[in-house]
C-alpha atoms as an extended CHARMM CRD file, in Angstrom:
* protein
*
       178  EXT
         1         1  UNK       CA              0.0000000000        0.0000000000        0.0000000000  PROA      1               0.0000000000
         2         2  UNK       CA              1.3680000000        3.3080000000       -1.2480000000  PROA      2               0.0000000000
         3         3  UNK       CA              0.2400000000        6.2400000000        1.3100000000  PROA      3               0.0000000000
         4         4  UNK       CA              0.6450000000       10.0770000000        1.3280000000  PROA      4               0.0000000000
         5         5  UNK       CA              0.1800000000       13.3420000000        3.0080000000  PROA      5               0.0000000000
         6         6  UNK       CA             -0.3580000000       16.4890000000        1.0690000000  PROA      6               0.0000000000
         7         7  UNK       CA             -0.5470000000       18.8470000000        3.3210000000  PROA      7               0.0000000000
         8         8  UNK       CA              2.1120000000       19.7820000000        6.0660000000  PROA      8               0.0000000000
         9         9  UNK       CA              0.4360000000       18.4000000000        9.9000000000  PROA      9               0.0000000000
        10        10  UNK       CA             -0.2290000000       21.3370000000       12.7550000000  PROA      10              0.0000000000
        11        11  UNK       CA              3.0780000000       21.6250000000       14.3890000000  PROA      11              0.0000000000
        12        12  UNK       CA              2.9120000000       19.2610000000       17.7440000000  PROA      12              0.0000000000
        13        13  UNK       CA              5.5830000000       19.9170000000       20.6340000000  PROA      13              0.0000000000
        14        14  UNK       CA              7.8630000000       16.4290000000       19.9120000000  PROA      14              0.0000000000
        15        15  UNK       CA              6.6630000000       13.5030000000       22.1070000000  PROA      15              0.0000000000
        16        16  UNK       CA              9.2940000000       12.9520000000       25.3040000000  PROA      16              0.0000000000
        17        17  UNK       CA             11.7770000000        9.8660000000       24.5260000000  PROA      17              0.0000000000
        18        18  UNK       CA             14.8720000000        8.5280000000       26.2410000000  PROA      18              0.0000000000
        19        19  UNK       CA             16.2160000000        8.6290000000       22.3460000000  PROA      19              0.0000000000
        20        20  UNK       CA             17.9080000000       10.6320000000       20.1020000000  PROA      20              0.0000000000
        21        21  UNK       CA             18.6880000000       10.7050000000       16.3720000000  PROA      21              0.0000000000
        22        22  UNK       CA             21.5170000000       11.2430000000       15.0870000000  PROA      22              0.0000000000
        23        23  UNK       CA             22.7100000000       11.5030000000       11.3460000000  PROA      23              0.0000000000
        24        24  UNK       CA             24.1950000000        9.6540000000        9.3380000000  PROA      24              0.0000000000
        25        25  UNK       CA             25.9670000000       11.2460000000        6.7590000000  PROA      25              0.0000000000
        26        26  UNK       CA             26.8750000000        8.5540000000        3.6480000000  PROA      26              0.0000000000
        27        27  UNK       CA             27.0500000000        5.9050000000        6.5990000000  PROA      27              0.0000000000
        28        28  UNK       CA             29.3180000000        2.7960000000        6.2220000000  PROA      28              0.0000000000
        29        29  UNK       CA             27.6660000000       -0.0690000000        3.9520000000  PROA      29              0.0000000000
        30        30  UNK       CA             28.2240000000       -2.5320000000        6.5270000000  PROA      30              0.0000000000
        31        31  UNK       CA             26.9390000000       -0.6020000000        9.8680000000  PROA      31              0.0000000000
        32        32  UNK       CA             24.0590000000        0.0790000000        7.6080000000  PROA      32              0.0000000000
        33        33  UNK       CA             23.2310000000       -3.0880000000        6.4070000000  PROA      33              0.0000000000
        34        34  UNK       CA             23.7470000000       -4.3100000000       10.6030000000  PROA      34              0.0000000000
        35        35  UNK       CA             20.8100000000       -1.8770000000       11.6350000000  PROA      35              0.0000000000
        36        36  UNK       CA             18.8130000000       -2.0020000000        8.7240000000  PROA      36              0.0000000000
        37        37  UNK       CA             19.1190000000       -6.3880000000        9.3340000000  PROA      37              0.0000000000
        38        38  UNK       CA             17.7800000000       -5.7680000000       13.0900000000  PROA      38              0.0000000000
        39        39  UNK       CA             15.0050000000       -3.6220000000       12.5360000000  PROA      39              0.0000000000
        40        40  UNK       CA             14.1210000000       -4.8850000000        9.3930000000  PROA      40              0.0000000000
        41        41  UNK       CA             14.9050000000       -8.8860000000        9.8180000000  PROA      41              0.0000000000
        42        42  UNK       CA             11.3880000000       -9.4930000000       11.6440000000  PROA      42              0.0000000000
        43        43  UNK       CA              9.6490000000       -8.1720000000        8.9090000000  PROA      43              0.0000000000
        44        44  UNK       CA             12.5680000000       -9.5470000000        6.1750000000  PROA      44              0.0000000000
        45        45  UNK       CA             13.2980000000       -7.0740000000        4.8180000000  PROA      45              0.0000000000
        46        46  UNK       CA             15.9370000000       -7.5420000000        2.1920000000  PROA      46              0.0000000000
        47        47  UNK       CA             16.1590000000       -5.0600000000       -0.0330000000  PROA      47              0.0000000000
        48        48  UNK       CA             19.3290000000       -3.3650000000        1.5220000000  PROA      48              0.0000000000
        49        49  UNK       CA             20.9490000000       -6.5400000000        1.9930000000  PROA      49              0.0000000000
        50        50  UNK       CA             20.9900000000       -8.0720000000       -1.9500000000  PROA      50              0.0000000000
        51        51  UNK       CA             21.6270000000       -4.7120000000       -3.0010000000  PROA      51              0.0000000000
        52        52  UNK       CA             25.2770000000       -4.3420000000       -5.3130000000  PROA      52              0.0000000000
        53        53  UNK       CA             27.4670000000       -2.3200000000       -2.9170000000  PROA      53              0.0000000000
        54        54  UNK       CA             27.4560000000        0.3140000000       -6.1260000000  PROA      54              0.0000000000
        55        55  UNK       CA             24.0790000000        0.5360000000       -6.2540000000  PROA      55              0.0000000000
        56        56  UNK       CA             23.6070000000        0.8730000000       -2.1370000000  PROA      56              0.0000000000
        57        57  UNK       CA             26.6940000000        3.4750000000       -1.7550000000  PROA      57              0.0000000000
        58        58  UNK       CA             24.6220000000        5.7380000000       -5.0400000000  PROA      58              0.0000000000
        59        59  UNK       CA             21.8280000000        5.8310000000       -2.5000000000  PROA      59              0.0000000000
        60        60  UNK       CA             24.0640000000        6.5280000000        1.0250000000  PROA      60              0.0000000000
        61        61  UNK       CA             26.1150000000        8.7440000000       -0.3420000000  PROA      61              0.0000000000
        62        62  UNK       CA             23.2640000000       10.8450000000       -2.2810000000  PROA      62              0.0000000000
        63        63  UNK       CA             22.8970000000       14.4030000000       -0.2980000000  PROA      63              0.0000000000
        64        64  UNK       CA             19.0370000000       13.7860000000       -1.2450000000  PROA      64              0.0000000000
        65        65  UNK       CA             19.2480000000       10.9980000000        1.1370000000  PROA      65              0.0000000000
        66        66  UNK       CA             18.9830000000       11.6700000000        4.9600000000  PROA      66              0.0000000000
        67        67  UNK       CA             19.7440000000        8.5310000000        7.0980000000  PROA      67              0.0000000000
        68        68  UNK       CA             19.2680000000        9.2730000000       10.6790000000  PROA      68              0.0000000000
        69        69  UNK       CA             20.3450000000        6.3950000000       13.6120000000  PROA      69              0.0000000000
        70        70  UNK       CA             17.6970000000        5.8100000000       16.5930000000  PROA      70              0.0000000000
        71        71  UNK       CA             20.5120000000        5.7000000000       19.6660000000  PROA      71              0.0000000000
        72        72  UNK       CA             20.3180000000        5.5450000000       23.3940000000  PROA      72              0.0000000000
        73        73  UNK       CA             22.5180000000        7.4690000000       25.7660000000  PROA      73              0.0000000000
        74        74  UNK       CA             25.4190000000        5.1070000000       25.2190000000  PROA      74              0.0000000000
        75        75  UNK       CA             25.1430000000        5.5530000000       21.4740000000  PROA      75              0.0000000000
        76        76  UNK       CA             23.5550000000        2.2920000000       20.8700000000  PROA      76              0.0000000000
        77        77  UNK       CA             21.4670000000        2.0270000000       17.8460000000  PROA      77              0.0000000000
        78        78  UNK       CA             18.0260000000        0.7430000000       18.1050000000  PROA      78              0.0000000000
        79        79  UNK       CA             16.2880000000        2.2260000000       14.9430000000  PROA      79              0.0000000000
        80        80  UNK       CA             16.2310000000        3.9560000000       11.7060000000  PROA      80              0.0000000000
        81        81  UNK       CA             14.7420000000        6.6370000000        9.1620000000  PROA      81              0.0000000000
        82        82  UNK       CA             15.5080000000        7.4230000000        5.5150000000  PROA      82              0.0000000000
        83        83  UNK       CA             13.6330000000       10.0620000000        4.2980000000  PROA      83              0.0000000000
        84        84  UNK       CA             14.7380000000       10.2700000000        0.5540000000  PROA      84              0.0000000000
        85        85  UNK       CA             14.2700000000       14.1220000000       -1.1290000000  PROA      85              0.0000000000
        86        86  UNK       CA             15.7630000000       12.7080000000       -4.8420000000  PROA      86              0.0000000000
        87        87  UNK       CA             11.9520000000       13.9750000000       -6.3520000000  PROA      87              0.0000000000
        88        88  UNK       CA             11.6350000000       17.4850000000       -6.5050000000  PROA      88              0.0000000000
        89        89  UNK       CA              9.1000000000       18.3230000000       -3.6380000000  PROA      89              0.0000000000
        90        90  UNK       CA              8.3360000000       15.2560000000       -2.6510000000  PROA      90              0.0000000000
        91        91  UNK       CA              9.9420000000       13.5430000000        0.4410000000  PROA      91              0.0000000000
        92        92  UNK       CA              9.6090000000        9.6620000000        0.4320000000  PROA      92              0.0000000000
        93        93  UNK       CA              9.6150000000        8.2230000000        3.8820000000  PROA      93              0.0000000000
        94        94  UNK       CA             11.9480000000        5.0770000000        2.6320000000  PROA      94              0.0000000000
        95        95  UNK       CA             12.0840000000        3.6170000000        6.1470000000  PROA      95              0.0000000000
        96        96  UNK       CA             11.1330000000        4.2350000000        9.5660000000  PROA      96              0.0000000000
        97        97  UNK       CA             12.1320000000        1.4750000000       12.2740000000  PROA      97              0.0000000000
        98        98  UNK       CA             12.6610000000        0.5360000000       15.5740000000  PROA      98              0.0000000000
        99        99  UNK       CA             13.7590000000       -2.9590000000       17.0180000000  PROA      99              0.0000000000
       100       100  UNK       CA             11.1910000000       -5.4320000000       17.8670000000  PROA      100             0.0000000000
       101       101  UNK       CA             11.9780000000       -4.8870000000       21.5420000000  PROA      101             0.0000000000
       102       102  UNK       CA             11.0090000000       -1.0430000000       21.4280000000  PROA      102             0.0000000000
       103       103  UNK       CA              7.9120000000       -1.8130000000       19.6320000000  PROA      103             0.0000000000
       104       104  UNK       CA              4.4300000000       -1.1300000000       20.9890000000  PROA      104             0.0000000000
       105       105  UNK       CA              6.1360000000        1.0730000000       23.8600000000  PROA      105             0.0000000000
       106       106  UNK       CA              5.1890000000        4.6680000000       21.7570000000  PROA      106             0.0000000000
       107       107  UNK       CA              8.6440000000        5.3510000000       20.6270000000  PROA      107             0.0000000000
       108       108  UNK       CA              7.3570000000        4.7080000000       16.7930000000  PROA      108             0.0000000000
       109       109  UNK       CA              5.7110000000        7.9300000000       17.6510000000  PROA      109             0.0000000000
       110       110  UNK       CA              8.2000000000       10.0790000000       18.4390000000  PROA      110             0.0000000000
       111       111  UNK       CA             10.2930000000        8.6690000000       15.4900000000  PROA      111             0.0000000000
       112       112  UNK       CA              7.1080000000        9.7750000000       13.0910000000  PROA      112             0.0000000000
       113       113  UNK       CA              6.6880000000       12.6670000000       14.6510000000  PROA      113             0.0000000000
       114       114  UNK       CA             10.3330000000       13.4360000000       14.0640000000  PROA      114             0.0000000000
       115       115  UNK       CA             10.0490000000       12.0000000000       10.2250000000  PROA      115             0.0000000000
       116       116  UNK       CA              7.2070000000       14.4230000000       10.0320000000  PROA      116             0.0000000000
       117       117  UNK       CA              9.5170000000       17.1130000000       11.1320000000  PROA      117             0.0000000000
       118       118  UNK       CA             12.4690000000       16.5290000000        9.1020000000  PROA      118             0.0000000000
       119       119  UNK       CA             10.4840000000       15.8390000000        5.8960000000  PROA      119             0.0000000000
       120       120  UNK       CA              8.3350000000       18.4310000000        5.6820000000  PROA      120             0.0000000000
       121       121  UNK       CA             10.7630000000       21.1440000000        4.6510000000  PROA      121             0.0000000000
       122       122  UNK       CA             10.4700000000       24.1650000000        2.4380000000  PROA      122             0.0000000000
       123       123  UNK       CA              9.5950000000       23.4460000000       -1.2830000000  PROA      123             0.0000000000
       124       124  UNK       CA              8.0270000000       20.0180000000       -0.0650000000  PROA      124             0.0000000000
       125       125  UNK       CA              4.2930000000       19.8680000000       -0.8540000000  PROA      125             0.0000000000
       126       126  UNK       CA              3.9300000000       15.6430000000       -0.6140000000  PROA      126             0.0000000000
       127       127  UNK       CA              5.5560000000       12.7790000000        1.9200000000  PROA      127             0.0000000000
       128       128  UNK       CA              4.4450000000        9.7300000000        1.0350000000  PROA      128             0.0000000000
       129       129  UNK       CA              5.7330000000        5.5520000000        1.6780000000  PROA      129             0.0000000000
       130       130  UNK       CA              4.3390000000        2.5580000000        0.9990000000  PROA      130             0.0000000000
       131       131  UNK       CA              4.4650000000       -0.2630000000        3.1050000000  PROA      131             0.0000000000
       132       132  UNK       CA              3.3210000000       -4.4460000000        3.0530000000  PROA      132             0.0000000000
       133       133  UNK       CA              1.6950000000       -7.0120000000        4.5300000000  PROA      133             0.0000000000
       134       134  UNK       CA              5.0920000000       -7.7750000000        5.8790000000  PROA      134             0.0000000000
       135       135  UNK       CA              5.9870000000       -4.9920000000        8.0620000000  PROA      135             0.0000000000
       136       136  UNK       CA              4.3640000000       -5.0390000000       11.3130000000  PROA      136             0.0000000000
       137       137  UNK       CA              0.5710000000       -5.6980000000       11.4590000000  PROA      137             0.0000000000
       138       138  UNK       CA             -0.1690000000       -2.3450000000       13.0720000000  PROA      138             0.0000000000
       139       139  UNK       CA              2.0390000000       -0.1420000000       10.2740000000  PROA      139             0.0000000000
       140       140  UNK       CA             -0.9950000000        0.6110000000        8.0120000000  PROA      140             0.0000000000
       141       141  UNK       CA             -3.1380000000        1.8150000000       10.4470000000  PROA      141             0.0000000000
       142       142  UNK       CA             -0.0710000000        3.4590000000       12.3350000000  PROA      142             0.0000000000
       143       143  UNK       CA              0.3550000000        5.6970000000        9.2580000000  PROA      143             0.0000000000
       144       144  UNK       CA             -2.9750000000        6.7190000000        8.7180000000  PROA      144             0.0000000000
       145       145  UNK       CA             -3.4650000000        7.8140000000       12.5190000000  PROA      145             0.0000000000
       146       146  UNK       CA             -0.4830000000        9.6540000000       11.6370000000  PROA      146             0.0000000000
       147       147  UNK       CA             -2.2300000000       11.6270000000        8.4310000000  PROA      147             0.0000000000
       148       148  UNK       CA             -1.1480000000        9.5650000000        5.2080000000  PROA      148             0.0000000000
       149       149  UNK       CA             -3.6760000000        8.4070000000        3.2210000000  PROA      149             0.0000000000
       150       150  UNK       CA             -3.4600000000        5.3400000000        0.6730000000  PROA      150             0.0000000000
       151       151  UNK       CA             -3.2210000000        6.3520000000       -3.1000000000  PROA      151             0.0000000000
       152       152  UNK       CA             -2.0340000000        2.8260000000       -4.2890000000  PROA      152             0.0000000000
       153       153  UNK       CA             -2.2800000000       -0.6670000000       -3.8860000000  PROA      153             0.0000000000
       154       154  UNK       CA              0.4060000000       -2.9860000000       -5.2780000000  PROA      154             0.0000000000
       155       155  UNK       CA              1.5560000000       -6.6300000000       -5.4360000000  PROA      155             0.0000000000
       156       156  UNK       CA              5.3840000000       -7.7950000000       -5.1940000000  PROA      156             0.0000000000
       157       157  UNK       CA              6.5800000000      -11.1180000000       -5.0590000000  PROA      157             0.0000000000
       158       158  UNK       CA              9.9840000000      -12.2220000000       -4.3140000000  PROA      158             0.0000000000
       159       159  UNK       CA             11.5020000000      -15.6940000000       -3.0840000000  PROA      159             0.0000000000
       160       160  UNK       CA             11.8000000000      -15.9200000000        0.8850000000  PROA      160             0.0000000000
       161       161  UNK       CA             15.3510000000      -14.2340000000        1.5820000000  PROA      161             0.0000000000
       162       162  UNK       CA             15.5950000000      -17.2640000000        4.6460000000  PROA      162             0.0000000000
       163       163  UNK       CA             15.8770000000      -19.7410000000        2.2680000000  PROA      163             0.0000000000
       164       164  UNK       CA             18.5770000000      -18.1000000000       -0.0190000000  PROA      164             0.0000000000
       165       165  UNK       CA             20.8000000000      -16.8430000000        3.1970000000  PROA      165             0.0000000000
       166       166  UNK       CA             20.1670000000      -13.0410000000        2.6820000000  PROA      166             0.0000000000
       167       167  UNK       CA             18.4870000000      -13.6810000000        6.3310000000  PROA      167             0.0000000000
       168       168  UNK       CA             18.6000000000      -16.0090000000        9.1170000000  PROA      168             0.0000000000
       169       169  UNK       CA             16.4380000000      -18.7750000000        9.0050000000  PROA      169             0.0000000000
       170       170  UNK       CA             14.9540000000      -17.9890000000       12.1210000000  PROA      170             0.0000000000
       171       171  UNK       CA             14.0130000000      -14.1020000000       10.9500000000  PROA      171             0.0000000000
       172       172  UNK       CA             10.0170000000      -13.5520000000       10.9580000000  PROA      172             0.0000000000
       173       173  UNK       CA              9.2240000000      -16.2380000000       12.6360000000  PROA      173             0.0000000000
       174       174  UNK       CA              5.4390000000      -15.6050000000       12.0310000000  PROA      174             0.0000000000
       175       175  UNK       CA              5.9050000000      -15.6060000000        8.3130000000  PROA      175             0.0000000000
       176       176  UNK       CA              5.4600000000      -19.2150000000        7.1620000000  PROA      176             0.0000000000
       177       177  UNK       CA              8.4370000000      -20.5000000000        5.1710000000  PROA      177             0.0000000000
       178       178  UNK       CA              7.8600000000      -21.2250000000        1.4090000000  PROA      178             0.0000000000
């Protein structure tokens, strides 16, 4: 499901959280593909992990891409955004993501409220994302609490990245193995 927002949200104080985020300026492939594999694994996501190098280091190293880190006091990382600005007033929402432990606690929340911040900058009149039937079973309705709206329904199909080792067998264990 593709969703959007065209219009900018009323200005909300930033919900409290025990986290920060911190940039990521062209991040290291490897560091990136580590957090991306724990917040995405449970949902398996892949698509950062088959990527060519060349074609994942065009992306992280793109000033149209913002990567921000989720970290706690000690600088450990336990989330993600990517908002990507590469379409001229339009900021895509490529991924937003805490780990499974940190779910259902609010802190996907504050880490929209801050995407919501962050994205909607001057010259941007549309943020939009799209997410599955994979991601978490609350994400749909998450987003349009949050004020996107679906514009587009798709189907994808791919081959379960357990069984070619892109992820641990035991990833999504509430996604039946095909």
């Amino acid at each position: 499901t593709a969703l959007e927002m065209t219009q900018r949200p009323p200005v909300r104080p930033l919900p409290p959280s025990p986290y920060m985020l911190k940039r990521w300026h062209a991040p290291d492939s490897e560091r990136y593909r580590t957090l991306f594999t724990r917040v995405g694994a449970p949902w398996l996501w892949f698509s950062r992990l088959v990527m060519p190098d060349a074609a994942l280091r065009a992306i992280l190293d793109d000033p149209r891409v913002e990567v921000y880190a989720v970290i706690d006091r000690s600088g450990v990382e336990l989330g993600m955004l990517e908002l990507d600005f590469c379409k001229e007033s339009a900021c895509e929402l490529s991924y937003l993501a805490i780990v499974p432990e940190l779910a259902g606690k609010g802190h996907g929340g504050w880490l929209m409220a801050n995407a919501l911040g962050l994205g909607w900058r001057r010259g941007v009149t549309r943020m939009w994302l799209h997410t599955c039937t994979l991601d978490h079973p609350r994400a749909l309705g998450f987003y349009i609490r949050h004020g996107f709206v679906p514009f587009a329904r798709s189907v994808e199909m791919f081959a379960d990245p357990r069984l070619n080792g892109h992820l641990p067998p035991e990833a999504a264990p509430q996604v039946p193995r095909f």
